[in-house]
Short mmCIF file of C-alpha atoms in Angstrom, two decimals:
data_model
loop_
_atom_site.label_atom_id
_atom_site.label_comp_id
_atom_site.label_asym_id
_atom_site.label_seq_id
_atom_site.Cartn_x
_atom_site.Cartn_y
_atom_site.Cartn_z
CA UNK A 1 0.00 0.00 0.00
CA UNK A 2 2.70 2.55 1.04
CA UNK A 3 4.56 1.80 -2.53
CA UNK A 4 1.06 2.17 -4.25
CA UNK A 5 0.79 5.50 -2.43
CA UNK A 6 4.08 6.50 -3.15
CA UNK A 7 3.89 5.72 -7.15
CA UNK A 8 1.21 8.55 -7.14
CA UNK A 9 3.38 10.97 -5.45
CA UNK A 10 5.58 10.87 -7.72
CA UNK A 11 3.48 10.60 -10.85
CA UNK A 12 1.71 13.96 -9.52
CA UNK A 13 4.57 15.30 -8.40
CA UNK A 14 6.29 15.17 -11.91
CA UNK A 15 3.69 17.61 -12.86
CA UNK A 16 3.32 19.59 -10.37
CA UNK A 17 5.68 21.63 -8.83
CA UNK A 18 6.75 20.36 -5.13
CA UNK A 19 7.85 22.92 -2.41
CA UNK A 20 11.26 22.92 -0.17
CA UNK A 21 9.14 20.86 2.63
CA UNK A 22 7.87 18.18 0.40
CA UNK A 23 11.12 17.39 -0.77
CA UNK A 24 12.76 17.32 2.57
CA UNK A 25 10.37 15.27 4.16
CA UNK A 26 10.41 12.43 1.44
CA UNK A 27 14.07 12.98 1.04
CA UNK A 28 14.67 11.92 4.88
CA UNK A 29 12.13 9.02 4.79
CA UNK A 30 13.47 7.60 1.50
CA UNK A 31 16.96 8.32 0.87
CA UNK A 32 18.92 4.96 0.85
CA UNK A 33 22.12 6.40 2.92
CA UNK A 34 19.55 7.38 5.79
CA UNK A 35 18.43 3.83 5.29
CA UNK A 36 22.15 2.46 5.59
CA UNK A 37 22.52 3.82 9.17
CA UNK A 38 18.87 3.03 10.12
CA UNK A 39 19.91 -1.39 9.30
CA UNK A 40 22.94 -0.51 11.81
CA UNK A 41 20.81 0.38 14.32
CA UNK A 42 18.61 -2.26 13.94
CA UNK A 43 21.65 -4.49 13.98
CA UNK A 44 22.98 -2.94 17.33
CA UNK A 45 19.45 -3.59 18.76
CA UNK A 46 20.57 -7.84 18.78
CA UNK A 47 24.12 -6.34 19.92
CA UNK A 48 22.37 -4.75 23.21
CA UNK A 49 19.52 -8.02 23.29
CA UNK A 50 22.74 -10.53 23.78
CA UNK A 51 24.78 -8.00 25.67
CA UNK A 52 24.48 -9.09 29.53
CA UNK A 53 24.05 -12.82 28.50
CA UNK A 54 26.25 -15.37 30.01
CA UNK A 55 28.72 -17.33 27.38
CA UNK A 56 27.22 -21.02 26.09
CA UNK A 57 28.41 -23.34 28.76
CA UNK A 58 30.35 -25.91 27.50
CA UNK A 59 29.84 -29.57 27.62
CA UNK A 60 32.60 -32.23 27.50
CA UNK A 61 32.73 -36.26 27.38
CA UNK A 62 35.86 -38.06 28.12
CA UNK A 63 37.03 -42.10 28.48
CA UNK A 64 40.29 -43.23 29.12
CA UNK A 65 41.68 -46.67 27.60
CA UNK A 66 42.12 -48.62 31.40
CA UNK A 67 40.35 -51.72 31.33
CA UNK A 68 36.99 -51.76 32.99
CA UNK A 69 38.38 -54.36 35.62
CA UNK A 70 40.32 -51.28 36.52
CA UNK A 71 38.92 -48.50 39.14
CA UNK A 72 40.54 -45.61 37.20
CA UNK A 73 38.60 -46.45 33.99
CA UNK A 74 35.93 -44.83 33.80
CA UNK A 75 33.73 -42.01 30.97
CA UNK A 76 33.23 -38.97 32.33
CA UNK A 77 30.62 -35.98 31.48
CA UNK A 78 31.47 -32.76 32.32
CA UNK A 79 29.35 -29.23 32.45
CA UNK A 80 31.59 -25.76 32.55
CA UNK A 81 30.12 -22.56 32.64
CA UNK A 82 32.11 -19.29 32.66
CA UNK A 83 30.43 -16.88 35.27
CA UNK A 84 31.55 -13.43 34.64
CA UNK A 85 33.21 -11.08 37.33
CA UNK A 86 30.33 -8.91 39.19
CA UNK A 87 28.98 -6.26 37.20
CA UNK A 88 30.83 -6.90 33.54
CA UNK A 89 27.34 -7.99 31.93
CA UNK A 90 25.90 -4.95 33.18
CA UNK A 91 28.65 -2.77 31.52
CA UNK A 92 28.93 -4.59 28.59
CA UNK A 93 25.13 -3.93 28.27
CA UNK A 94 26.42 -0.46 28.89
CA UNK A 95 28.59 -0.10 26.18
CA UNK A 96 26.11 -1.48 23.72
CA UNK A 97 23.64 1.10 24.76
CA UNK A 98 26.08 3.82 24.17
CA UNK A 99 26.83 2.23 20.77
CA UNK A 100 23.00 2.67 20.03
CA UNK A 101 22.97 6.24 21.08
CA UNK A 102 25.94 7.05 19.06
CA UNK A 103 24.23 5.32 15.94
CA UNK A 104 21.53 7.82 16.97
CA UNK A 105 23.36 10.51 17.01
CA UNK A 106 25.36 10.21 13.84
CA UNK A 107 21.94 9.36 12.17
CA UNK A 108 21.07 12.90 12.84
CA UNK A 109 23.75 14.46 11.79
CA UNK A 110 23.43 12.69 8.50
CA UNK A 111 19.90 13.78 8.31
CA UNK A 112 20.95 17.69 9.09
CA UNK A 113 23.71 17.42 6.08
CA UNK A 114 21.30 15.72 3.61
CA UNK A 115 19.15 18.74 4.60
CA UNK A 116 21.38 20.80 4.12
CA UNK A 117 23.01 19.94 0.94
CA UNK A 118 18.89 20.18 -0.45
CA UNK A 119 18.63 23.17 0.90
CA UNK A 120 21.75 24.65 -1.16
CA UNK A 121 20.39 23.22 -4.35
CA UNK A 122 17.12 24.58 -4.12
CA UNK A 123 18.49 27.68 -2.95
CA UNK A 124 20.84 27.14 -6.32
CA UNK A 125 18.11 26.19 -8.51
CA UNK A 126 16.01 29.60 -7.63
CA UNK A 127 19.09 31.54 -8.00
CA UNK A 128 19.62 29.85 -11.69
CA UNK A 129 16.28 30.36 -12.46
CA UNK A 130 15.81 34.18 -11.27
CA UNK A 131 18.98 34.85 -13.28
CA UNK A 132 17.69 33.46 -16.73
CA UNK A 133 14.07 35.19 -16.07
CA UNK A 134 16.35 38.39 -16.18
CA UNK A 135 18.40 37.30 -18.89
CA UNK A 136 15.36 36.65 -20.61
CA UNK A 137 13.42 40.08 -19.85
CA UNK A 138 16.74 41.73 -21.23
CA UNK A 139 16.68 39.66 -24.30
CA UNK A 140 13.68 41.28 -25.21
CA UNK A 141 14.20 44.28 -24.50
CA UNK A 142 17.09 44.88 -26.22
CA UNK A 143 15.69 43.13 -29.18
CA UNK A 144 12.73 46.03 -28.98
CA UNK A 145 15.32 48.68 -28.81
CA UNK A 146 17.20 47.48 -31.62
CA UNK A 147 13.90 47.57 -33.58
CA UNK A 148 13.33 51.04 -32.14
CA UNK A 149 16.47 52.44 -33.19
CA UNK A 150 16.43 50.88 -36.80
CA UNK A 151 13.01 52.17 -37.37
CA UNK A 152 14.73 55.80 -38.17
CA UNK A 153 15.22 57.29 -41.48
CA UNK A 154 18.90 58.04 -40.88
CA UNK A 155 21.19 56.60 -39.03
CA UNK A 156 24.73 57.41 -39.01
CA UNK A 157 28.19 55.59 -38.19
CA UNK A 158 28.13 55.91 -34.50
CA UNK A 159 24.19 55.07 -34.55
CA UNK A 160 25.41 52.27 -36.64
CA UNK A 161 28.19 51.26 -33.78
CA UNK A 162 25.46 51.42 -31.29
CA UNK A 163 23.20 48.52 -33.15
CA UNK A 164 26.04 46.24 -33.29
CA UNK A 165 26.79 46.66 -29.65
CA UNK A 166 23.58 45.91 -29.23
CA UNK A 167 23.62 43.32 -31.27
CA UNK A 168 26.78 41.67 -29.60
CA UNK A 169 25.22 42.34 -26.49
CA UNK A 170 22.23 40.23 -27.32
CA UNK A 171 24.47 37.18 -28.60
CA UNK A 172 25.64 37.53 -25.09
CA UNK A 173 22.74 37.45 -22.85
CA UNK A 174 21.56 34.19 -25.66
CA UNK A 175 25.10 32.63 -24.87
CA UNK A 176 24.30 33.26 -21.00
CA UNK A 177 20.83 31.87 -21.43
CA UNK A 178 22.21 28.46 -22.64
CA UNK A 179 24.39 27.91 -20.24
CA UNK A 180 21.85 28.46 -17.42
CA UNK A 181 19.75 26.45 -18.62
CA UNK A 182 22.37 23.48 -18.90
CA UNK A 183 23.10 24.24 -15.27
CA UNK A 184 19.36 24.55 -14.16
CA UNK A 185 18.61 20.51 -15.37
CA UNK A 186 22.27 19.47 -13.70
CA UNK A 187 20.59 21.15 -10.30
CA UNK A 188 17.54 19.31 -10.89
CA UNK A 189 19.55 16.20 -11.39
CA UNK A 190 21.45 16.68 -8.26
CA UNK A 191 18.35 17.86 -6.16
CA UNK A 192 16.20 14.69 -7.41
CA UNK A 193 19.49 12.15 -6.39
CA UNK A 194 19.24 13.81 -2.78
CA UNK A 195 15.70 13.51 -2.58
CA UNK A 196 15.63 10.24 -4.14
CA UNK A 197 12.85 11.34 -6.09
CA UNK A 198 12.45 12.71 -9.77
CA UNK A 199 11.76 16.91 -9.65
CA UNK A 200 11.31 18.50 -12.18
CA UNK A 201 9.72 21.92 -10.90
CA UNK A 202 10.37 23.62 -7.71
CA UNK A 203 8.27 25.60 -6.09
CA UNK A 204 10.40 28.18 -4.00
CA UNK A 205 10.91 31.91 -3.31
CA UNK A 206 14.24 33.47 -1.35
CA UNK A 207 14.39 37.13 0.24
CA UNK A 208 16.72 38.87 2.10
CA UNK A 209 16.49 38.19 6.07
CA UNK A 210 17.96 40.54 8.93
CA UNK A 211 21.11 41.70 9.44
CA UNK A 212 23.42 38.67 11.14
CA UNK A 213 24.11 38.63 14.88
CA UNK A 214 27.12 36.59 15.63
CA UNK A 215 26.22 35.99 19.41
CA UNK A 216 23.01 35.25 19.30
CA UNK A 217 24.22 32.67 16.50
CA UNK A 218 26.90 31.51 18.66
CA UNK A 219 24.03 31.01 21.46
CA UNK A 220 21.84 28.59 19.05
CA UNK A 221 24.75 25.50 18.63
CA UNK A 222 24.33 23.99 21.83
CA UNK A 223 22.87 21.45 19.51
CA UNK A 224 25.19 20.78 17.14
CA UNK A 225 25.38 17.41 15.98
CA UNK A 226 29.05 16.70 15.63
CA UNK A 227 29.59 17.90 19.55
CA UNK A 228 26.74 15.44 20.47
CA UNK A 229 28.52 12.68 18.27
CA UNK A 230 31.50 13.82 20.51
CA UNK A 231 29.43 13.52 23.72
CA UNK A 232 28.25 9.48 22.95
CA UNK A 233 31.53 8.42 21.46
CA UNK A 234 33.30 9.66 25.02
CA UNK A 235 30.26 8.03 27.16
CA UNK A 236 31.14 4.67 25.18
CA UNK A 237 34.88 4.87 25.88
CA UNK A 238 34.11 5.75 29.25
CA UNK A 239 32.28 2.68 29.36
CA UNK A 240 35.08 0.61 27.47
CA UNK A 241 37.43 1.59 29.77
CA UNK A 242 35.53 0.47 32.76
CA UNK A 243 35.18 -2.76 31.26
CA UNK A 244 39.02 -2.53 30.81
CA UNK A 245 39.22 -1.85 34.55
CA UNK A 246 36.87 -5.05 35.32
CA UNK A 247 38.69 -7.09 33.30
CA UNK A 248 41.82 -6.78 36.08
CA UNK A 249 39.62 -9.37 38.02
CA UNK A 250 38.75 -12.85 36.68
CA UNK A 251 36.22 -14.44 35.83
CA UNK A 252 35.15 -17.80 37.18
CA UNK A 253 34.61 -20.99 35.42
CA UNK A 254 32.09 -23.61 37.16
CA UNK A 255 32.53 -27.22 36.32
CA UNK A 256 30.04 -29.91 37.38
CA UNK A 257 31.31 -33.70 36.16
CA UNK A 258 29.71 -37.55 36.58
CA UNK A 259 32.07 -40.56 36.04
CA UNK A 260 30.79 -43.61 35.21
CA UNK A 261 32.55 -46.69 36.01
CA UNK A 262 31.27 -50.06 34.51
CA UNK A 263 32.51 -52.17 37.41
CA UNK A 264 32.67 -49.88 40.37
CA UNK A 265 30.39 -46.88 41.90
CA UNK A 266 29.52 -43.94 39.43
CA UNK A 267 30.63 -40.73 41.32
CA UNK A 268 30.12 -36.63 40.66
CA UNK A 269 32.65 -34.19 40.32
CA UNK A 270 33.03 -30.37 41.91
CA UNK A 271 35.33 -27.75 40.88
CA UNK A 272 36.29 -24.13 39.91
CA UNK A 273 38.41 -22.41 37.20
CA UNK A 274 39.63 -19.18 36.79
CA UNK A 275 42.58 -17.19 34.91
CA UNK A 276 45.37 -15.18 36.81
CA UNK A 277 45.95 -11.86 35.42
CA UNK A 278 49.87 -11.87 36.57
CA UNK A 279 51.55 -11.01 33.16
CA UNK A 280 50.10 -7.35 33.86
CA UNK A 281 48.42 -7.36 30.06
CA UNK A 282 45.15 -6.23 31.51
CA UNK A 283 46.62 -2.77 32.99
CA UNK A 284 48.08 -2.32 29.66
CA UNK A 285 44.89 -2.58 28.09
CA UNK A 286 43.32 -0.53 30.78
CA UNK A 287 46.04 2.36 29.80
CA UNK A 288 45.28 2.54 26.07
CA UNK A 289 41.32 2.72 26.85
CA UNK A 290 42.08 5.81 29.16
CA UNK A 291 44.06 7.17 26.40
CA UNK A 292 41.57 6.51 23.91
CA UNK A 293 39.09 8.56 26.74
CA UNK A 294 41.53 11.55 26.59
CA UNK A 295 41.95 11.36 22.76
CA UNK A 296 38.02 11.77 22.05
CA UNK A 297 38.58 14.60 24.85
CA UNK A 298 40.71 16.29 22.64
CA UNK A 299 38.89 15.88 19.35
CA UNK A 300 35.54 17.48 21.08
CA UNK A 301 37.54 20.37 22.17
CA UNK A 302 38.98 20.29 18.70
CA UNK A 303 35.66 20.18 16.73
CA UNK A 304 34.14 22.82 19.12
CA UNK A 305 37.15 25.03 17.55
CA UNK A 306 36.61 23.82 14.04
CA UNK A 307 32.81 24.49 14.66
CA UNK A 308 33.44 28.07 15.85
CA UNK A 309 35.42 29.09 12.72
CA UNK A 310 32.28 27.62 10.69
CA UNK A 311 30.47 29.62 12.36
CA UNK A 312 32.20 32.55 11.97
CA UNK A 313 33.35 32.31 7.83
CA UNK A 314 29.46 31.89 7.62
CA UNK A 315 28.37 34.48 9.54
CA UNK A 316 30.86 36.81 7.34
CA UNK A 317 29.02 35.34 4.31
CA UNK A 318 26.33 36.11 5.31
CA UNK A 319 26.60 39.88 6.63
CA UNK A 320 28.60 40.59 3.01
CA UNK A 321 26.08 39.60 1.33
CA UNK A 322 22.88 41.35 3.01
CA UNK A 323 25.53 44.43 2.79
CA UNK A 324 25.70 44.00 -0.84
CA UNK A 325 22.01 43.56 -1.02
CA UNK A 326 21.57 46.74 0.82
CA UNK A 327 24.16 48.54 -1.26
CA UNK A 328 22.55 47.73 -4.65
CA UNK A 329 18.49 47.88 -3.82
CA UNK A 330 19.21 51.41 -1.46
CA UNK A 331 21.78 52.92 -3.55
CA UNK A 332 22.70 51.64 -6.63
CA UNK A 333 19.88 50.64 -8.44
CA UNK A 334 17.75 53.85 -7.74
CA UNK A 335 20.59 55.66 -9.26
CA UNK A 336 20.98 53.20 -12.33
CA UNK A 337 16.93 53.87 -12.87
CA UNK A 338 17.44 57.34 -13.23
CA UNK A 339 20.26 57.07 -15.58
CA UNK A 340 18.13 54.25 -17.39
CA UNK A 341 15.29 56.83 -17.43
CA UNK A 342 17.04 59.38 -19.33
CA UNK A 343 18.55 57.24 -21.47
CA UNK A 344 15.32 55.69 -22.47
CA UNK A 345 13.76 59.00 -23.22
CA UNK A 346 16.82 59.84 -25.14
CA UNK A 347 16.57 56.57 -27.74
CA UNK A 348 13.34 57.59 -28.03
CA UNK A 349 14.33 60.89 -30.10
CA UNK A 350 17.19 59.02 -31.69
CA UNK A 351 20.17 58.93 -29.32
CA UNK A 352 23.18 57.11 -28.89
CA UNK A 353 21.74 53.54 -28.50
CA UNK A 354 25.73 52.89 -27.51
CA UNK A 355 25.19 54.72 -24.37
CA UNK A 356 21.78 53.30 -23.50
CA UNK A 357 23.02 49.55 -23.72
CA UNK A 358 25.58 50.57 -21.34
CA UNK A 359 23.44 51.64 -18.72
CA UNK A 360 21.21 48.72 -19.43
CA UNK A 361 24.05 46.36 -18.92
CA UNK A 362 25.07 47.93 -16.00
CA UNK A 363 21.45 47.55 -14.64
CA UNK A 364 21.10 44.07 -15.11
CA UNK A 365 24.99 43.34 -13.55
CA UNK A 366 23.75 44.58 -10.60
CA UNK A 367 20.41 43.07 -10.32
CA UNK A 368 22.11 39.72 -10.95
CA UNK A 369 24.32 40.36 -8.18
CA UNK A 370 21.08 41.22 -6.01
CA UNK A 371 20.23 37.64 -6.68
CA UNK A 372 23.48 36.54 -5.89
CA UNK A 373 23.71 38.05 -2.51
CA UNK A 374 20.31 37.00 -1.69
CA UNK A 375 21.57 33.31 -2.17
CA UNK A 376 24.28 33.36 -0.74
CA UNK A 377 23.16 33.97 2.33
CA UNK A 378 20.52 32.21 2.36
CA UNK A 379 23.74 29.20 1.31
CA UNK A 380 25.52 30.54 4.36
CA UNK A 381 21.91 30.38 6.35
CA UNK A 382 21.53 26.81 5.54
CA UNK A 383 25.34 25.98 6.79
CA UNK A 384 24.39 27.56 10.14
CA UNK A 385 21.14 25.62 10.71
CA UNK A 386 23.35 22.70 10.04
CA UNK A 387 25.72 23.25 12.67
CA UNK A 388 22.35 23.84 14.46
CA UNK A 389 21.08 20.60 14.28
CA UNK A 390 17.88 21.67 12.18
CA UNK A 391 16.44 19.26 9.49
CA UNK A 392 13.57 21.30 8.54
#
């Protein structure tokens, strides 16, 4: 039923176009590296059932080659069972359980990149697409000022100049055209592997948000994924090394036997086993589990570092670019429109189209760089709610 269900999804959703949301949510209930981790947590779940178990006794049947006239010959059956030193089933359980939670843990984390790496082709994909509606818009209207300008009686050799620049200029933006849209269907091809689903239209719309604030960004990572990965990985060497530390005492070995003699009295046997940690290899092995505690140490204070500077090169991302932003819709763009304003009333009494395709040009560098800075930091955005832990 749920593959029935999911055929139409994606039939309709070839169609139609499917939002940011959509795609994230099947992305994290489909995508087959998700899936990877989720069969190794299901295999650590039988780790943690046999865990605290005790070790299959062992069962052994012996005869000796004495004649049965002989009170020494005899078959004997024999029971051993190895009975662990108190408390090493309960912290072997222990370490099993932290294995589970650090499954968990990197599970999310994968989940928060896949997110993330959606995120930043969408957020590519709207950028491609913004650019080439531009493109587009400028296409034609160059091609109707070309037609303008040609549509007078007389036009000299600088007039004449000014057509072919326009001209040129129009091969350009058609150049430009074609290779966004080869890059538009390789985003699509990327964004449908992540989701593991076929998209062909995305519905999505970016805007510039609010000016940065590096502490309060700072403030938000206190649920980072790689520190918590960090946090189970030491809670299972911690664990490891107490085992290490149990492991100093022995275990015992119970053994139950019955001889039985052909000619003479059947009789049971008693005893007790156990191995003598004198060669000191069990306080070596307790050293390099301690080491292996301080190690992970180190690496968490490392990664906190590492996650810092992340933070920060983001954060710089994204204030440049809502500065950019700023700079081109507050002060460069009303000042383009007036230049494009006279211009355009000039061409229309037979001006210097030259001059007019500059200013057009100019107009439509900086809008593209609009849309540039409003995707990058919405890039740089995505990053941070990465290192937050978000997968939404």
């Amino acid at each position: 039923m749920k593959r029935i269900i999911f055929s139409i999804f994606l039939l309709f959703t070839g169609a139609q176009a499917i939002s940011l949301q959509e795609i994230i949510d099947t992305s994290l209930s489909k995508n087959p590296s998700l899936e990877s981790i989720n069969q190794r947590i299901q295999a650590n779940k039988y780790n943690i059932a046999v865990s605290d178990q005790f070790a299959n006794p062992e069962l052994l049947i012996t005869k000796n080659t004495l004649d049965s006239s002989q009170a020494m010959s005899k078959s004997v059956v024999s029971f051993k069972q190895k009975i662990p030193f108190y408390n090493k089933r309960d912290t072997n359980k222990k370490i099993s359980l932290t294995q589970d939670a650090l499954l968990d843990a990197k599970l999310y984390e994968a989940k928060t990149k896949l997110v993330e790496k959606i995120k930043s082709e969408a957020y590519t994909i709207w950028k491609l697409n913004e650019l080439y509606r531009i493109i587009d818009e400028y296409v034609t209207l160059t091609k109707q000022n070309i037609t303008l300008y040609e549509s007078y009686t007389s036009i000299d050799e600088n007039q004449h100049m000014g057509i072919m620049k326009a001209e040129l200029s129009l091969s350009d933006l058609q150049i430009q055209k074609s290779v966004l849209q080869k890059k538009i269907r390789s985003a699509y091809a990327r964004l449908s592997y992540l989701a593991a689903l076929k998209i062909k239209h995305l519905d999505i719309e970016l805007r510039m948000g609010a000016k940065p604030d590096l502490s309060t960004l700072q403030k938000s990572l206190i649920e980072n994924p790689d520190i918590k990965i960090k946090d189970k990985e030491l809670l299972k060497q911690n664990a490891k090394l107490k085992m290490a530390n149990l492991n100093n005492y022995p275990d015992i070995n119970l053994i139950v036997g019955y001889a039985m003699r052909e000619n003479f009295d059947n009789y049971y046997t008693f005893g007790v086993g156990l191995s003598l940690p004198i060669y000191g290899t069990e306080d070596y092995k307790e050293e390099e589990q301690r080491s292996l505690v301080l190690s992970i140490a180190s690496q968490k204070a490392d990664t906190q570092i590492s996650l810092n500077a992340m933070l920060e090169s983001y954060y710089a991302q994204m204030l440049s670019s809502y500065e950019i932003y700023h700079i081109i819709q507050d002060d460069a763009l009303p000042q383009v429109a007036h230049m494009f304003e006279l211009s355009g009333t000039s061409i229309s009494i037979g001006a210097d189209l030259f001059k007019y395709i500059d200013v057009l040009f100019q107009k439509l560098d900086l809008e593209q760089k609009s849309i540039k800075a409003v995707t990058n930091y919405n890039l740089a955005n995505a990053k941070i709610a990465q290192l937050k832990g978000e997968i939404k």
